Tab-separated table of C-alpha atoms in Angstrom:
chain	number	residue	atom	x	y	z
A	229	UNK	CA	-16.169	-35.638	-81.768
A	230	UNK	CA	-14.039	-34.107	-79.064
A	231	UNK	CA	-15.314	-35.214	-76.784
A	232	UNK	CA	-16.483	-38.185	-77.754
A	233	UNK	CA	-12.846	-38.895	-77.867
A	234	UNK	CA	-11.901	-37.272	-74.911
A	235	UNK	CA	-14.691	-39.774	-73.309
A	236	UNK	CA	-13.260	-42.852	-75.499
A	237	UNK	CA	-10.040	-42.294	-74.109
A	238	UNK	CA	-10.672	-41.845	-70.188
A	239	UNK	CA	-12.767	-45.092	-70.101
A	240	UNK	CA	-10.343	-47.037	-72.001
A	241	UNK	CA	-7.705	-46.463	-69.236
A	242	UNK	CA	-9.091	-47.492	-66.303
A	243	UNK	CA	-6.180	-47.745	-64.368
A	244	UNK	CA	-5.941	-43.903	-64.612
A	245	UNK	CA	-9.781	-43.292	-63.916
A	246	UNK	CA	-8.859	-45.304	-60.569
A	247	UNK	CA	-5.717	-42.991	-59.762
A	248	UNK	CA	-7.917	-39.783	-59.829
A	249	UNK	CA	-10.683	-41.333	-57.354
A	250	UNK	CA	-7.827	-42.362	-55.084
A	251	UNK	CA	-6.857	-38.805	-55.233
A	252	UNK	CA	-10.309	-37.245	-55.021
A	253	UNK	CA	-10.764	-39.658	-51.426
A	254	UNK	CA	-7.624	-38.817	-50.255
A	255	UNK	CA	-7.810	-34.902	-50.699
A	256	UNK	CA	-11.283	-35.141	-49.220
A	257	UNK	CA	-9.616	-37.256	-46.174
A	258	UNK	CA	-7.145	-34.390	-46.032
A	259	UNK	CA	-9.561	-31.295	-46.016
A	260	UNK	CA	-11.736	-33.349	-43.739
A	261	UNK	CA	-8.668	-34.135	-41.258
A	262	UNK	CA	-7.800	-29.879	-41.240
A	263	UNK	CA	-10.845	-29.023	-40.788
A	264	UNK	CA	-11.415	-31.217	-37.255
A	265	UNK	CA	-8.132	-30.073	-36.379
A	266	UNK	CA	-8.870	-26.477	-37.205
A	267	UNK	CA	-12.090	-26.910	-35.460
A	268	UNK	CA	-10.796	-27.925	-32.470
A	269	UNK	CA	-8.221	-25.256	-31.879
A	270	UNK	CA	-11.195	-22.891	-32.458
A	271	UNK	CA	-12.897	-24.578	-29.461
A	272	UNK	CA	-10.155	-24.740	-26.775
A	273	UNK	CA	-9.485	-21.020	-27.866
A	274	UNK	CA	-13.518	-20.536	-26.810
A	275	UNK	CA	-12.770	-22.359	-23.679
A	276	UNK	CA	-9.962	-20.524	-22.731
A	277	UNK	CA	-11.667	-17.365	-23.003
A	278	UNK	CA	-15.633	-17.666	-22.573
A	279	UNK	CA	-17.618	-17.942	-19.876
A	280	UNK	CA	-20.228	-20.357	-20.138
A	281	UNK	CA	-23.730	-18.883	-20.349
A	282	UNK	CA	-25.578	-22.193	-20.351
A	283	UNK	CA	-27.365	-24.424	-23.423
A	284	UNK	CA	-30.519	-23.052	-25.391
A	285	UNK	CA	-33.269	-24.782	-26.910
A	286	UNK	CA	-31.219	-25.742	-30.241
A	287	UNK	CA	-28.559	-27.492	-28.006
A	288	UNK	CA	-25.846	-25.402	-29.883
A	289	UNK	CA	-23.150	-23.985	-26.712
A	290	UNK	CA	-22.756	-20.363	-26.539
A	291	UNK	CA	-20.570	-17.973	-24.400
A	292	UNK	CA	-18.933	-14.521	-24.024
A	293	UNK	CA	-15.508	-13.800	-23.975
A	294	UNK	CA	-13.527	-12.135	-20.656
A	295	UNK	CA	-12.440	-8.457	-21.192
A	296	UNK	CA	-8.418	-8.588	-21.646
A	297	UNK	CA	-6.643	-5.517	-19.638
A	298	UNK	CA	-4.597	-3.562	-21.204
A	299	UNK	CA	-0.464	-3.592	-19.563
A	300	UNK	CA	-0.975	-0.289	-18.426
A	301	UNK	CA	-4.168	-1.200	-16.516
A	302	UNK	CA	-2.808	-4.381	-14.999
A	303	UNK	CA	-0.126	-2.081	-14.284
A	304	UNK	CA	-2.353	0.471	-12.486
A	305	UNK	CA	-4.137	-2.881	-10.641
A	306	UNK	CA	-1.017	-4.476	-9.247
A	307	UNK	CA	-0.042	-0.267	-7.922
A	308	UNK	CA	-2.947	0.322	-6.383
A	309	UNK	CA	-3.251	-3.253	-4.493
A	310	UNK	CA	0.397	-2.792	-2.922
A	311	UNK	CA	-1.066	0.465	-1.608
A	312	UNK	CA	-4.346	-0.760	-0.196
A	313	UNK	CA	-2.215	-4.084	0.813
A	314	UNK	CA	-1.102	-2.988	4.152
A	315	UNK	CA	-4.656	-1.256	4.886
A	316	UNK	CA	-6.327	-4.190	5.001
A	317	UNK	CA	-3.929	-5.934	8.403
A	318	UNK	CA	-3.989	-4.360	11.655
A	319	UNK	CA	-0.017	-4.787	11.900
A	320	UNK	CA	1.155	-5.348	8.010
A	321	UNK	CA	4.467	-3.760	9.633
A	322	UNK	CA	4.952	-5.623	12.712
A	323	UNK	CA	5.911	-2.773	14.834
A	324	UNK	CA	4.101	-4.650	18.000
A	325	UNK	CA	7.736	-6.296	17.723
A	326	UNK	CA	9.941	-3.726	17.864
A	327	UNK	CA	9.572	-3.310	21.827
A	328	UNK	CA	7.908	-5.119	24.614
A	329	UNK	CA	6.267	-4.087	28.373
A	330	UNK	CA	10.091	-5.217	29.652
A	331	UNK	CA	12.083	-3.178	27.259
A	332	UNK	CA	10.040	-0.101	27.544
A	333	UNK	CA	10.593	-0.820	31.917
A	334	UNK	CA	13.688	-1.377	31.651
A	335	UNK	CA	14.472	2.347	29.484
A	336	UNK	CA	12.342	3.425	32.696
A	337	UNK	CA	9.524	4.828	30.744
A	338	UNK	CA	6.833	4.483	33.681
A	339	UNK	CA	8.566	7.086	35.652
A	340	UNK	CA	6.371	10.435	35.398
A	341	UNK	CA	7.065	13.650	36.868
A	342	UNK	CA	6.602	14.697	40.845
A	343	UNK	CA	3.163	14.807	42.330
A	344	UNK	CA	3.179	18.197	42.107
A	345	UNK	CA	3.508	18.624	38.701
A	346	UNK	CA	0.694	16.263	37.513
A	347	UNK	CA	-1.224	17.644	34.494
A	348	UNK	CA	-5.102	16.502	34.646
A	349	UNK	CA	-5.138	14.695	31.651
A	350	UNK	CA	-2.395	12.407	32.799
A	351	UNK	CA	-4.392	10.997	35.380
A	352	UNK	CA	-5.781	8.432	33.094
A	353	UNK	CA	-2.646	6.983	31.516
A	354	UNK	CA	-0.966	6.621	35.711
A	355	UNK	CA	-0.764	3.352	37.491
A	356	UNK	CA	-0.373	4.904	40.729
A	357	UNK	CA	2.426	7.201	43.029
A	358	UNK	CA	5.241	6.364	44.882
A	359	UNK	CA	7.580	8.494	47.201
A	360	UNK	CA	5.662	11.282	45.235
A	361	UNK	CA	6.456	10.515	41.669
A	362	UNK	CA	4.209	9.198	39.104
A	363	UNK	CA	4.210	6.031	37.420
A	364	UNK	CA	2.999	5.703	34.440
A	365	UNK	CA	0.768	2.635	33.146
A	366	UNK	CA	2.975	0.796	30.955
A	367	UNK	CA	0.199	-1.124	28.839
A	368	UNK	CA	-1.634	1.777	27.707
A	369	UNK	CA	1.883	3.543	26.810
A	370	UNK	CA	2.570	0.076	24.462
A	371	UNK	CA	-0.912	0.277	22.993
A	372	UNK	CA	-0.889	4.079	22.267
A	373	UNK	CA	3.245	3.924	21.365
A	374	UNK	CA	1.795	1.024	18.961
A	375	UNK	CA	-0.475	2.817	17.266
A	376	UNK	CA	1.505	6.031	16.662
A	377	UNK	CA	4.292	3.831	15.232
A	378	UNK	CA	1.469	2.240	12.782
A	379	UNK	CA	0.749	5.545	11.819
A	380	UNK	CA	3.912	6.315	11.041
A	381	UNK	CA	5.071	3.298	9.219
A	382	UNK	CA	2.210	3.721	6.786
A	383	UNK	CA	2.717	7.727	5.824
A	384	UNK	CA	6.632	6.752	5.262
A	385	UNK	CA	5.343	3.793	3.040
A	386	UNK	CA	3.671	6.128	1.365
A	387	UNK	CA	6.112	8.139	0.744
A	388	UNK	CA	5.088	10.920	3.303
A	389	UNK	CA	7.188	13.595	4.653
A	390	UNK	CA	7.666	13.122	8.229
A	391	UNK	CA	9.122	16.042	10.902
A	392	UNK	CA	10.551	15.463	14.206
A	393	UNK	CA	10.550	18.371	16.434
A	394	UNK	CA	12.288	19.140	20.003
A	395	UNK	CA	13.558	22.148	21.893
A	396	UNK	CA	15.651	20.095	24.245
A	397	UNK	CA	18.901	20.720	24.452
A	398	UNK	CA	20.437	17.495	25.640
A	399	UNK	CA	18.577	15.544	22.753
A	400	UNK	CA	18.930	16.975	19.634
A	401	UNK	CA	22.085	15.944	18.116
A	402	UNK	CA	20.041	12.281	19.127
A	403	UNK	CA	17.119	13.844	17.428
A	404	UNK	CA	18.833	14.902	14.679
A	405	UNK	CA	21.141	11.516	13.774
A	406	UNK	CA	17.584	9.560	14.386
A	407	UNK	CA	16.016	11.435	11.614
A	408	UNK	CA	18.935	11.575	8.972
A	409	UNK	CA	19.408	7.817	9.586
A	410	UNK	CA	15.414	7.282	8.983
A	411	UNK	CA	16.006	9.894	5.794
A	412	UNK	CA	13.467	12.101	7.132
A	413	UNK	CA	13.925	15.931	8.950
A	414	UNK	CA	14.440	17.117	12.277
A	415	UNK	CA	13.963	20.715	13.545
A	416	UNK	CA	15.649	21.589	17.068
A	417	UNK	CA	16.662	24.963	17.021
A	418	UNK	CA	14.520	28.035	17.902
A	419	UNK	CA	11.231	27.409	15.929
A	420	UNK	CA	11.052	31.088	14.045
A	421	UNK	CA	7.332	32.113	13.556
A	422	UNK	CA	5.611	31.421	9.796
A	423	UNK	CA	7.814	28.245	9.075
A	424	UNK	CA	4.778	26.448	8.444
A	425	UNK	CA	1.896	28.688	7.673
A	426	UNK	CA	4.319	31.376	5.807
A	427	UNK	CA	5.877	28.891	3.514
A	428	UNK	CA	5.780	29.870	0.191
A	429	UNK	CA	7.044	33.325	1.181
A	430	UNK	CA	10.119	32.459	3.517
A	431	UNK	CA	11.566	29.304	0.736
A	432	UNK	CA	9.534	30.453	-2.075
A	433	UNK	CA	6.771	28.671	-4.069
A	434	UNK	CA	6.778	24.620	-4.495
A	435	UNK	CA	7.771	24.219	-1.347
A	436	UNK	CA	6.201	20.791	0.369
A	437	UNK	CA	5.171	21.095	3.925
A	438	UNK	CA	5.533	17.980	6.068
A	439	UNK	CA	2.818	15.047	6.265
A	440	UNK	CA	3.573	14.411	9.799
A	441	UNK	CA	4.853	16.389	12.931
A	442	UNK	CA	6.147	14.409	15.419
A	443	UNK	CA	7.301	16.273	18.755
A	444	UNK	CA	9.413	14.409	21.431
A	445	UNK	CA	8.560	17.401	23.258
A	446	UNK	CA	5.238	19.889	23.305
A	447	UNK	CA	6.572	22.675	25.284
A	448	UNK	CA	9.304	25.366	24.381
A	449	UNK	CA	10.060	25.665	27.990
A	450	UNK	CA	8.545	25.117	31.587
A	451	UNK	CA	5.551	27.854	30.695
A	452	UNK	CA	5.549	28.166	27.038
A	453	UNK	CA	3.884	25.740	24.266
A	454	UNK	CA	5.503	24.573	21.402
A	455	UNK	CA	4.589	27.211	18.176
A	456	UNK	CA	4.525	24.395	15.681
A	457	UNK	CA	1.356	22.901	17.498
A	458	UNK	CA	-0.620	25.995	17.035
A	459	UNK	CA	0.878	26.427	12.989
A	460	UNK	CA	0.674	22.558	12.301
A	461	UNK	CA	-2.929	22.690	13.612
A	462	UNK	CA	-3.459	25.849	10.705
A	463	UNK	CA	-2.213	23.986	8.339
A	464	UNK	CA	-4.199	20.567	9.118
A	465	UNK	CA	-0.538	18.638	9.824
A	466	UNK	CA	-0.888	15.858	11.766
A	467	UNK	CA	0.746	15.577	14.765
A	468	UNK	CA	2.134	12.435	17.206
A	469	UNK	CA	2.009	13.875	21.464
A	470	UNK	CA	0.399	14.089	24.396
A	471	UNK	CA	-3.013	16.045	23.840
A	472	UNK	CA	-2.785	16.247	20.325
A	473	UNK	CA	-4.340	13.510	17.580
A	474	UNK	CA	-2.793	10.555	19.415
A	475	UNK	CA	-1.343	10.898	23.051
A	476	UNK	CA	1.869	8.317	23.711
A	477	UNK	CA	1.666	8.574	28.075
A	478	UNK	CA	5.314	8.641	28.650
A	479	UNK	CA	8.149	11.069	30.515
């Protein structure tokens, strides 16, 4: 009898019975309308992360999403392509700039030593004699001067410890001043024995030897050979003269 009544009562109003189906349609309309929308944002998220694999027989679109780096890997990433940056240009410096065939004739670099004192792996690197003295080909002294500087720029870029080394007298305040001013060392004093391959005993353990040896001078005196160029050589140090890993022809 309930609902009988119950049943009596909702058909007599029919006003209300046509409230509730306009609220039924327009909750459906609603669910309908967030569920497109919610559909859609699922979609362009897809996109923005999938790579397409292509259609199957069924026609439904399928993908697989891109692996997302972690900071510290995309940190790693960008580190390791500023070091491998300058590797991949021949001059990512531009040190061809810093002097020119003129510049290096005008600091009178072409003029070698007296006929007399020519040393037999010079003769390669001369352009000819005159009144007995030398002279020195300019263009291979740029190209060899350009590649030592190359050299150079990339082991300080790389944070490299870099040694400049000279027993002459009359430069090595210049020597000295260069090398502070480049933040680097310079060693032109008497060059005691073990420096190099007697490190840890002389300064004690931890101590760093140099990435790079560069002498503005091979010889102690007139008859006598550097030291360091024997110990560097020990100690697998590059070095930047004459005979050595890369020859700059030059007084």
């Amino acid at each position: 009898m309930h609902r009988a009544l119950r049943q009596t009562d909702f058909t007599a109003v029919p006003e209300l019975q046509t409230r509730s189906r306009s609220l039924l349609t327009f909750r459906g309309t609603q669910a309908s309308m967030a569920a497109r929308a919610l559909t859609k944002g699922l979609w362009a998220l897809r996109q923005s992360r999938a790579v397409t694999i292509g259609y199957p027989a069924s026609g439904h679109f399928y993908g697989t999403e891109a692996a997302v780096k972690s900071p510290q890997l995309q940190v790693e990433d960008v580190s390791e392509r500023i070091m491998t940056l300058p590797l991949e240009k021949p001059d990512f410096f531009r040190v061809s700039e810093l002097f020119s065939v003129k510049s290096l004739f005008e600091a009178r670099v072409h003029l070698g030593h007296k006929k007399g004192c020519r040393h037999r792996l010079m003769e390669p690197y001369l352009y000819g004699c005159r009144l007995e003295q030398d002279i020195i080909d300019l263009d291979q002294t740029m190209e060899h001067l350009q590649l030592a500087l190359n050299f150079t720029a990339h082991v300080a870029y790389r944070g490299g410890v870099i040694l400049f080394v000279s027993r002459q007298r009359q430069f090595s305040q210049l020597v000295e001043s260069t090398a502070k001013g480049c933040g680097e060392y310079a060693h032109t004093r008497y060059w005691q024995g073990g420096l190099l391959t007697n490190a840890p005993i002389q300064y004690g353990p931890g101590v760093r030897l140099p990435d790079l040896i560069v002498f503005l001078s091979t010889l102690n005196n007139v008859f006598q050979q550097h030291v360091a160029i024997r110990d560097a050589a020990k100690m697998n140090i590059l070095q930047l003269e004459w005979w050595t890993q890369t020859a700059i022809p030059a007084c």
